Short mmCIF file of C-alpha atoms and ligand atoms in Angstrom, two decimals:
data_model
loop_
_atom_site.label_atom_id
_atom_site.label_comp_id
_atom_site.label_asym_id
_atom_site.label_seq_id
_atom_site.Cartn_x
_atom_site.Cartn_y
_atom_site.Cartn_z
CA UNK A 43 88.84 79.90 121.02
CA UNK A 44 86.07 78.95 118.20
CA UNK A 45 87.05 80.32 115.18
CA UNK A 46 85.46 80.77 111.90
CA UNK A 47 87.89 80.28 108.91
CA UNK A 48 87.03 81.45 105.60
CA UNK A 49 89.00 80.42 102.67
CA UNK A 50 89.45 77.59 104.84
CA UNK A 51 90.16 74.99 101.89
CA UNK A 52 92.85 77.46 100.24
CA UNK A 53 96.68 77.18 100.84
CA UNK A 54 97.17 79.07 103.51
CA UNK A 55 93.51 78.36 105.29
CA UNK A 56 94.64 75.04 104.91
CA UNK A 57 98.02 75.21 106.79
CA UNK A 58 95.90 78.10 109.78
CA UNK A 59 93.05 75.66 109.98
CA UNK A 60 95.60 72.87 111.16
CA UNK A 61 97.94 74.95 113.42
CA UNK A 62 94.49 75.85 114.58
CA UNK A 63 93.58 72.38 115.87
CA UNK A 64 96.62 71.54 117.08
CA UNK A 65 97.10 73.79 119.40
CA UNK A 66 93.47 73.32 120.44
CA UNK A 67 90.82 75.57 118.84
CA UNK A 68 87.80 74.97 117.45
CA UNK A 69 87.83 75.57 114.10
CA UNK A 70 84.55 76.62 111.73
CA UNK A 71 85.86 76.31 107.85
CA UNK A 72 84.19 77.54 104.99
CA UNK A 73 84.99 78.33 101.22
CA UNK A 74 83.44 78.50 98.09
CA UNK A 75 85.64 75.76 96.03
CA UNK A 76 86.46 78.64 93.61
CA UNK A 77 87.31 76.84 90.23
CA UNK A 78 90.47 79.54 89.36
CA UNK A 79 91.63 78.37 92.90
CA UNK A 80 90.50 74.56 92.86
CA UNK A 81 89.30 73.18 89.41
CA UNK A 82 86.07 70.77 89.97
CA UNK A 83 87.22 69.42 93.53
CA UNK A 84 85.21 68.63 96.38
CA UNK A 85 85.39 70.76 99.26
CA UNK A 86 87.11 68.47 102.51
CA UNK A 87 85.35 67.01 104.55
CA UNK A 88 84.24 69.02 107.25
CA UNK A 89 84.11 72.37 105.42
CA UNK A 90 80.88 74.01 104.95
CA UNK A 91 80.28 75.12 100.91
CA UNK A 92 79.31 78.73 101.09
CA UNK A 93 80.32 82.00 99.44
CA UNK A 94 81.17 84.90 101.93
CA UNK A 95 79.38 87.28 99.68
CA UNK A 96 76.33 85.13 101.22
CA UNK A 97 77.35 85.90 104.64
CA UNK A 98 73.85 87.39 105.14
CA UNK A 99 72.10 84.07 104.83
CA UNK A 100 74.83 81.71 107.14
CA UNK A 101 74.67 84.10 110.10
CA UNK A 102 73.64 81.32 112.25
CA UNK A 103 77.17 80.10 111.57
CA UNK A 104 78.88 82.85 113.44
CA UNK A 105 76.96 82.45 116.57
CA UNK A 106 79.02 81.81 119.52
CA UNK A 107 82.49 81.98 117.22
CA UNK A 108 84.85 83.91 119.36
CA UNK A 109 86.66 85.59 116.33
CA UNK A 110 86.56 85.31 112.56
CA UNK A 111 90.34 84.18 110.43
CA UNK A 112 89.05 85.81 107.06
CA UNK A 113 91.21 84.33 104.16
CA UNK A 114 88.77 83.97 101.55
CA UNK A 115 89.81 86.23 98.43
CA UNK A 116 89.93 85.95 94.64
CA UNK A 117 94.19 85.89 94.41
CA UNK A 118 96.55 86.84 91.78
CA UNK A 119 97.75 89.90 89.98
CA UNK A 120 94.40 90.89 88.19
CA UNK A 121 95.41 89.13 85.14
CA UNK A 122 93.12 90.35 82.72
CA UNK A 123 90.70 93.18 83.10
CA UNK A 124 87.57 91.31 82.90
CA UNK A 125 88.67 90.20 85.99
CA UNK A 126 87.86 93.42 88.00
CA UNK A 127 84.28 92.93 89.17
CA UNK A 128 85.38 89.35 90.79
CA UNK A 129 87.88 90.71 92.54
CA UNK A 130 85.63 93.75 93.90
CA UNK A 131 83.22 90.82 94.36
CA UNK A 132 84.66 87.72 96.39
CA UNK A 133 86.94 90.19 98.13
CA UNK A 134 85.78 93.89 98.45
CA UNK A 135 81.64 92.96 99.02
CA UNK A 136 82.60 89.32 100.38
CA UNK A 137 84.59 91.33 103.15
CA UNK A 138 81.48 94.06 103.87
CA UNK A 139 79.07 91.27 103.66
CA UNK A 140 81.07 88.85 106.21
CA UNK A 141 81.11 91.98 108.22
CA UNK A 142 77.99 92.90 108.19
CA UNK A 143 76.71 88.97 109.35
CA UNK A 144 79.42 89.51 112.05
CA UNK A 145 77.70 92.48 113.67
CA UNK A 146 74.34 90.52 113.39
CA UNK A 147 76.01 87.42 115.47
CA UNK A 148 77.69 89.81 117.78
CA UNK A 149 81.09 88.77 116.59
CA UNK A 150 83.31 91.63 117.22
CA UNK A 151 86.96 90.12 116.25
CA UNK A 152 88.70 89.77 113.12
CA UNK A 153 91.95 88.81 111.77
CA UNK A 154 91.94 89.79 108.00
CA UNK A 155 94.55 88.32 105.13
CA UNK A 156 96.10 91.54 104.04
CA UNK A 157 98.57 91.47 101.34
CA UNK A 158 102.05 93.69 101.00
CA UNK A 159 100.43 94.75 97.44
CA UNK A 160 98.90 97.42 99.32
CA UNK A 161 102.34 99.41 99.31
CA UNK A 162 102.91 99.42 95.44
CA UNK A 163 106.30 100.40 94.85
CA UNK A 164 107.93 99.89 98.15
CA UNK A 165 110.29 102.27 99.85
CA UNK A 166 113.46 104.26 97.88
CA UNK A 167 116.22 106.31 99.34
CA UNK A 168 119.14 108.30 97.17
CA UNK A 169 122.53 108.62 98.26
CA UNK A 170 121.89 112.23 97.86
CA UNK A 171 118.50 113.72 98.16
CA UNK A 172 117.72 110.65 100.62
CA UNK A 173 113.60 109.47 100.97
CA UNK A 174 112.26 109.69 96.81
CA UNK A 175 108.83 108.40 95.62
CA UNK A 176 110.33 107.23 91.66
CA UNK A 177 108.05 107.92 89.28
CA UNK A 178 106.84 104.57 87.14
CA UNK A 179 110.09 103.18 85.35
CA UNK A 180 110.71 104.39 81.62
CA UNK A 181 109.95 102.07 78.92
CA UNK A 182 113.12 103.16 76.43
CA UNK A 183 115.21 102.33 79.75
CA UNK A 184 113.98 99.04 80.81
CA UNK A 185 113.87 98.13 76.66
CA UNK A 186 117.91 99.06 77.45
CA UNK A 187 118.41 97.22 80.41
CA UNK A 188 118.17 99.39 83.07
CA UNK A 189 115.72 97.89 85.74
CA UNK A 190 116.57 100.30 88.35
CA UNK A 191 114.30 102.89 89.91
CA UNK A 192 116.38 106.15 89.45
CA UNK A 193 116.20 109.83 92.09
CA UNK A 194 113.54 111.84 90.02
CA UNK A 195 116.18 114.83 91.02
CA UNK A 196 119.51 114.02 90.36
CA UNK A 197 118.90 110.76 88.15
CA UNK A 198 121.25 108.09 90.69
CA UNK A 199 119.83 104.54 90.95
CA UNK A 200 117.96 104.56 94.06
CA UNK A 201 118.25 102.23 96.88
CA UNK A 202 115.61 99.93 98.64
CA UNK A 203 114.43 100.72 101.89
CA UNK A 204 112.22 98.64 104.36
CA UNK A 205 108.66 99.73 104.47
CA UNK A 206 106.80 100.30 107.91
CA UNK A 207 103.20 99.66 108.35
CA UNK A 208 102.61 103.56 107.97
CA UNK A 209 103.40 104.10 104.72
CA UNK A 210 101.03 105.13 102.25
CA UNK A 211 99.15 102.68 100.57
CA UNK A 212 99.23 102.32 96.68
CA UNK A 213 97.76 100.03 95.62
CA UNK A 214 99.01 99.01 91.34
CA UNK A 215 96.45 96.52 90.35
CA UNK A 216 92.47 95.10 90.65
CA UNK A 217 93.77 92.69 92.71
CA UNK A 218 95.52 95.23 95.18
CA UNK A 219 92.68 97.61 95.40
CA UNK A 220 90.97 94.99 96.59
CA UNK A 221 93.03 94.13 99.36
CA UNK A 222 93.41 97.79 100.00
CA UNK A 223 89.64 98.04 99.88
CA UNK A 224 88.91 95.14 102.64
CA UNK A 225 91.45 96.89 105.08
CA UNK A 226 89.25 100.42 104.32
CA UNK A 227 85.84 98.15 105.43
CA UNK A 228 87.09 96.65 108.37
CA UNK A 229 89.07 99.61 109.54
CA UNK A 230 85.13 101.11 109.20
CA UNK A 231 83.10 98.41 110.79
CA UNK A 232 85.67 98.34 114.07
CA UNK A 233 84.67 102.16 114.55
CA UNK A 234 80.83 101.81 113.63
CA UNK A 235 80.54 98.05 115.17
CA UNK A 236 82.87 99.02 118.04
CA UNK A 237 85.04 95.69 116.52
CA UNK A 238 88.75 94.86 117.51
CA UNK A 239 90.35 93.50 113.87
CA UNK A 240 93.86 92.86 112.78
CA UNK A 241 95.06 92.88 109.06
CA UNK A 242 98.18 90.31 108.36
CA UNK A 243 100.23 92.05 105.38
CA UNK A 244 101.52 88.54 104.03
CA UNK A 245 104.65 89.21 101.47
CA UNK A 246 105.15 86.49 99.48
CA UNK A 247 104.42 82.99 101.06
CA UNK A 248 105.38 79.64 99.76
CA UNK A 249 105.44 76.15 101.38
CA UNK A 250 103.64 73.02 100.83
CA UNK A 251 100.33 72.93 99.07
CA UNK A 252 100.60 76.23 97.12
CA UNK A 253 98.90 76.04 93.89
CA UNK A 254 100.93 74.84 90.63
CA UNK A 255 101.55 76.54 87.74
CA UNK A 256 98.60 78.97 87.78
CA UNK A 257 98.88 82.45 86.25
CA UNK A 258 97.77 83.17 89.60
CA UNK A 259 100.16 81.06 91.31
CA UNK A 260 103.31 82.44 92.89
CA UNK A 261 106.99 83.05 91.17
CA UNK A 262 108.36 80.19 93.54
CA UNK A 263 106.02 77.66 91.96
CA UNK A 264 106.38 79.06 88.80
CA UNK A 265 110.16 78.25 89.21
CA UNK A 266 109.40 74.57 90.71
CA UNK A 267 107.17 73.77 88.20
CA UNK A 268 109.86 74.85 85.61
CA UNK A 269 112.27 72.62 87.23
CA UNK A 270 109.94 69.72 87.16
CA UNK A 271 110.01 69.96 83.26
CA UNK A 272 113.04 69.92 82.80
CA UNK A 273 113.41 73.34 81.77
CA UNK A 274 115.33 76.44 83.47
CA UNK A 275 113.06 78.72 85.64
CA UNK A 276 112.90 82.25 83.75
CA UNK A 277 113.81 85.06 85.64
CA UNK A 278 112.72 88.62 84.26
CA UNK A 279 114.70 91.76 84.22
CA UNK A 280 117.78 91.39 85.98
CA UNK A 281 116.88 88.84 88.57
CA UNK A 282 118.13 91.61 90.90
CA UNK A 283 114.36 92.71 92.57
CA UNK A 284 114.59 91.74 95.48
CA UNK A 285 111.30 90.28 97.64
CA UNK A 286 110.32 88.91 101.22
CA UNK A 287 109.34 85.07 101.17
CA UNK A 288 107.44 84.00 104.00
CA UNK A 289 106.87 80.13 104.78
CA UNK A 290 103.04 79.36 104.94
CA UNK A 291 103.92 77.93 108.40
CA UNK A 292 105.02 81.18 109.52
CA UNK A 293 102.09 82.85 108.07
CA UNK A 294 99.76 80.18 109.91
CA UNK A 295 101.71 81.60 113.37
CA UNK A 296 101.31 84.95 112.69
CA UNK A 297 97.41 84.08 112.31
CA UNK A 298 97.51 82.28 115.56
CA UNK A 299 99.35 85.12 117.67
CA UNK A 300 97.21 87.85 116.00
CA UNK A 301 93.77 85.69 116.54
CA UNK A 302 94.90 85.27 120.61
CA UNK A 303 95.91 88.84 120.87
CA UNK A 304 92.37 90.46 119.36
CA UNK A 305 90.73 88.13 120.96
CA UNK A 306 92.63 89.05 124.18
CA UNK A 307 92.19 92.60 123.67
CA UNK A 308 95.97 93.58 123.10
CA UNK A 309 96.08 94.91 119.78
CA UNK A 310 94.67 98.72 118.84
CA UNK A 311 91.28 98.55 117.75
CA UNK A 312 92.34 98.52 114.09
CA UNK A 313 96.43 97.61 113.30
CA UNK A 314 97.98 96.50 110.52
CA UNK A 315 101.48 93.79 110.42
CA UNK A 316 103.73 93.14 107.96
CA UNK A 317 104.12 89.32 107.96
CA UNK A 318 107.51 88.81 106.60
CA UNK A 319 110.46 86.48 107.25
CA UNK A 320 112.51 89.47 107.61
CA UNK A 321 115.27 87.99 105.65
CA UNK A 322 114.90 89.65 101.80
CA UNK A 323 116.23 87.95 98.66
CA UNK A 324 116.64 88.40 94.84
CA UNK A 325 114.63 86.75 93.03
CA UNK A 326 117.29 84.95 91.10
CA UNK A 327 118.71 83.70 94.09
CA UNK A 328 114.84 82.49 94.89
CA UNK A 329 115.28 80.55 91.19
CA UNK A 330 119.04 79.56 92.48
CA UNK A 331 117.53 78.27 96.25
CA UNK A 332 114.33 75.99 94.80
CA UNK A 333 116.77 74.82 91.57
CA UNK A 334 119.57 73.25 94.31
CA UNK A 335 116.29 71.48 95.90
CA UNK A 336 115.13 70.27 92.80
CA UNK A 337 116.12 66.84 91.74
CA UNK A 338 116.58 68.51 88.35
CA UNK A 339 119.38 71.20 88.79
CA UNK A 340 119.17 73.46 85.67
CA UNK A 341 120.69 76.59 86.61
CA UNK A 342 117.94 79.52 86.07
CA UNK A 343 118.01 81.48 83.00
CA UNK A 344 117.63 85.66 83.28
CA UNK A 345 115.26 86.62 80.33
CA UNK A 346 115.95 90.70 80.71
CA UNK A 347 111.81 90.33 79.77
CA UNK A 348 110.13 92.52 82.05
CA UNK A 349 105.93 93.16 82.56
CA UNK A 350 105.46 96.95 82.76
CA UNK A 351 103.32 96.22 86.07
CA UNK A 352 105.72 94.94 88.21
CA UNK A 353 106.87 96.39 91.02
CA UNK A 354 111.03 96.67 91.13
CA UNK A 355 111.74 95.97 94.75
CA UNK A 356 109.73 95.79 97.85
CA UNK A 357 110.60 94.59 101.11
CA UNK A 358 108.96 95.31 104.42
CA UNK A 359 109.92 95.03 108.21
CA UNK A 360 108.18 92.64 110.17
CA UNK A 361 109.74 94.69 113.33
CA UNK A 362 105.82 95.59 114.53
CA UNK A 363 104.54 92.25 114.71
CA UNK A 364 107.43 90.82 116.64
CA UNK A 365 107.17 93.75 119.32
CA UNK A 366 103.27 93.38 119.85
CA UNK A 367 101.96 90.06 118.59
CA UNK A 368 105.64 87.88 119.40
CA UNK A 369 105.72 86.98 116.08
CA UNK A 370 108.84 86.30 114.18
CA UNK A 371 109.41 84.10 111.01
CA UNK A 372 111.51 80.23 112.12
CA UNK A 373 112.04 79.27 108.13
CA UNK A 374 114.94 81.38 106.19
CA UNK A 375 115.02 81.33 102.88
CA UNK A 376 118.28 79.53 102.40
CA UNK A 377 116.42 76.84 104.38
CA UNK A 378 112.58 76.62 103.17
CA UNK A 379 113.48 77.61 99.90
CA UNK A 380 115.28 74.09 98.95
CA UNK A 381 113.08 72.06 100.57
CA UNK A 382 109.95 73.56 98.62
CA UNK A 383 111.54 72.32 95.17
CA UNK A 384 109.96 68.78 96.35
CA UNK A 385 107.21 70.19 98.55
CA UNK A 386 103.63 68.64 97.77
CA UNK A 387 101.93 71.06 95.45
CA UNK A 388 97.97 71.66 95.20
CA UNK A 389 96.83 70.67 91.47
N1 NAD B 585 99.65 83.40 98.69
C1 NAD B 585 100.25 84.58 98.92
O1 NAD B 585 101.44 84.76 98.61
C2 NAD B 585 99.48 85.70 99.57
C3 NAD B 585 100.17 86.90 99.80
C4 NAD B 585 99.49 87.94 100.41
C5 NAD B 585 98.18 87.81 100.80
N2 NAD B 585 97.52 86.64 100.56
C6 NAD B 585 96.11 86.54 100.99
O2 NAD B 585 95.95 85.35 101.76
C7 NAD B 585 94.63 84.83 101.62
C8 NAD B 585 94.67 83.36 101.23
O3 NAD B 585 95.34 83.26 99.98
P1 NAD B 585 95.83 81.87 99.38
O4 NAD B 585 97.18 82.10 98.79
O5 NAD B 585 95.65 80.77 100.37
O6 NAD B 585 94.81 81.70 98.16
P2 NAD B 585 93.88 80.45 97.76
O7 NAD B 585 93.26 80.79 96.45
O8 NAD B 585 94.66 79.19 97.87
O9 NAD B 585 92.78 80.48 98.91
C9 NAD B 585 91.71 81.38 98.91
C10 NAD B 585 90.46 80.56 99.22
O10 NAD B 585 89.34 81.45 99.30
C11 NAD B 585 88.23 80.80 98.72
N3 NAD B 585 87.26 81.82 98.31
C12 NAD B 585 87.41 82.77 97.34
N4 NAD B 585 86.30 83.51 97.23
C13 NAD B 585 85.42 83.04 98.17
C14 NAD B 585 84.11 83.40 98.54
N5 NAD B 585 83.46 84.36 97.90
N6 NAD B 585 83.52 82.73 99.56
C15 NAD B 585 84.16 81.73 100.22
N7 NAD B 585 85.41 81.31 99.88
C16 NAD B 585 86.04 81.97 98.86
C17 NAD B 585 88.81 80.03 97.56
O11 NAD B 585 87.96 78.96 97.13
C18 NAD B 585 90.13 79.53 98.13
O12 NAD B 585 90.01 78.24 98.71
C19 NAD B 585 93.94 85.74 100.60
O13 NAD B 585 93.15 86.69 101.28
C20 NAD B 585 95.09 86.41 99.88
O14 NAD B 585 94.72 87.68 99.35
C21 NAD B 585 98.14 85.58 99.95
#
């Protein structure tokens, strides 16, 4: 296959653009060296310097690619609000304009970085009244302690359940709305373009060249980079939400099984996966796992701090994309977890 990669200098274009190669594609990279994502470097060699909200003017670059791996986005929680129109920038009119170029080239396939921040809140079930939507948790109770999403009809601390592809998508910050918002445009263009596209719901990856100690950056390297200070990693609330972490190698697979099966026509016109190692943990056993890696083993410290936009648990099941793309997750956890405390980080 020729591929065109966007976001192909990030950390996980990085890791797809190699698994790429190695199994034999030709690969077509491009990113924009966004400074939140890479300081002042230089973009590798190889990689073509252009923004995807350009996509108009590089058309020429999508002639003759087979299918496009679109990872190019503007990550993070939407730290501050000033930060709104660059996500609905890079990511919600980068997305239509890549699009748009794609239809001009007559590219019709597309395998889209989705996130698992589309779902919000995740997926709760009481003992009693079974399936509940919470409503958001109450500042007086998580001021007391009490982290737990609780049955909006009988008041019982409600339980986690794994969320499908079908549920309703709710998205809780700039950031997610954006990612919602590039699933809405593809979903579009496949039915006005006649396109084939596939979005990847990544949970939360880690691995080897994930950004340091960014407030964009992920908890796991917010916990290494703790560790490499000396200092405990700080765990809010409870420690007791409890997450999906996905190695960025298994992310890079899911790309490559998604990008053969669009390309071979074997998806739906428009699907969505979770990508997930299927194996959920609490996050202060994600502070325990990278802290026995570390050559620094401070045991993690639980703050009970919370931040009143975080999500309690959410945990999805990566059941669809093993049935139709083949893809399931090789690194556990207990396994890549460790071994990430001394993983080479992107500065
Ligand atoms: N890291 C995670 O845990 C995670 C989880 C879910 C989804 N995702 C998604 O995966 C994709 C890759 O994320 P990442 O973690 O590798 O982030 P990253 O910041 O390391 O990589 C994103 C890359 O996109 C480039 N980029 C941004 N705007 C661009 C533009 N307008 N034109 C061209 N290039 C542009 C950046 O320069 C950067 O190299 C994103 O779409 C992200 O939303 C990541």
């Amino acid at each position: 296959m020729k591929i065109l990669l966007t976001g192909s200098a990030g950390f996980i274009g990085t890791a797809v653009g190699e698994l790429l190669e190695a199994d034999g594609h030709e690969v077509v990279r491009l990113d924009l060296m966004l400074p939140d994502a890479h300081g002042a470097a230089q973009p590798p060699s190889g990689t073509h310097h252009l923004d995807v909200r350009d996509a108009g003017s590089w058309v020429d670059l999508l002639r003759g690619v087979d299918v496009v791996c679109h990872q190019a986005a503007m990550v993070g929680a939407g730290v501050t609000v000033r930060d709104l129109p660059h996500y609905a920038g890079h990511n919600d009119l980068g997305t239509a304009a890549l699009l748009a170029a794609m239809h001009e080239a007559g590219v019709g396939r597309l395998v889209l970085a989705s996130s698992m921040v589309v779902y919000g809140e995740g997926r709760y079930r009481c003992a009693e009244h079974d399936e509940q939507v919470p409503p958001p948790r109450d500042v007086a109770a998580l001021d007391a302690g009490d982290f737990e999403n609780h049955c909006p009809r009988c008041g019982r601390v409600l339980e986690w359940a794994v969320v499908g592809e079908a549920a309703r998508l709710d998205p809780r910050s700039s950031y997610a709305a954006s990612k919602v918002a590039q699933e809405h445009y593809t979903s579009a263009w496949v039915r006005q373009a006649g396109g084939r596209a596939v979005a990847l719901r990544y949970h939360n990856v880690y691995g080897p060249g994930m950004p340091r100690d960014t407030p964009y950056s992920g908890v796991a390297a917010l916990f290494r980079s703790s560790l490499e200070r000396g200092e405990p990693p700080q765990v809010f609330e409870d420690g007791g939400q409890v997450r999906d972490f996905v190695h960025v190698t298994d992310v890079a697979r899911a790309n490559l099984a998604a990008l053969r099966a669009v390309v071979e026509g074997e998806t739906l016109a428009y699907a969505a996966y979770n990508v997930a190692s299927g194996r959920p943990v609490r996050i202060l056993d994600v502070a325990r796992l990278v802290a026995e890696g570390s050559r620094r083993r401070v045991a993690p410290r639980v703050t009970g701090g919370y931040r009143l936009g975080d999500v309690r648990h959410v945990v999805a099941s990566p059941a669809r994309a093993t049935s139709e793309l083949g893809f399931t997750a090789d690194v556990g956890p207990e396994q890549g977890l460790p071994a990430f405390a001394t993983a080479p980080l992107r500065t």
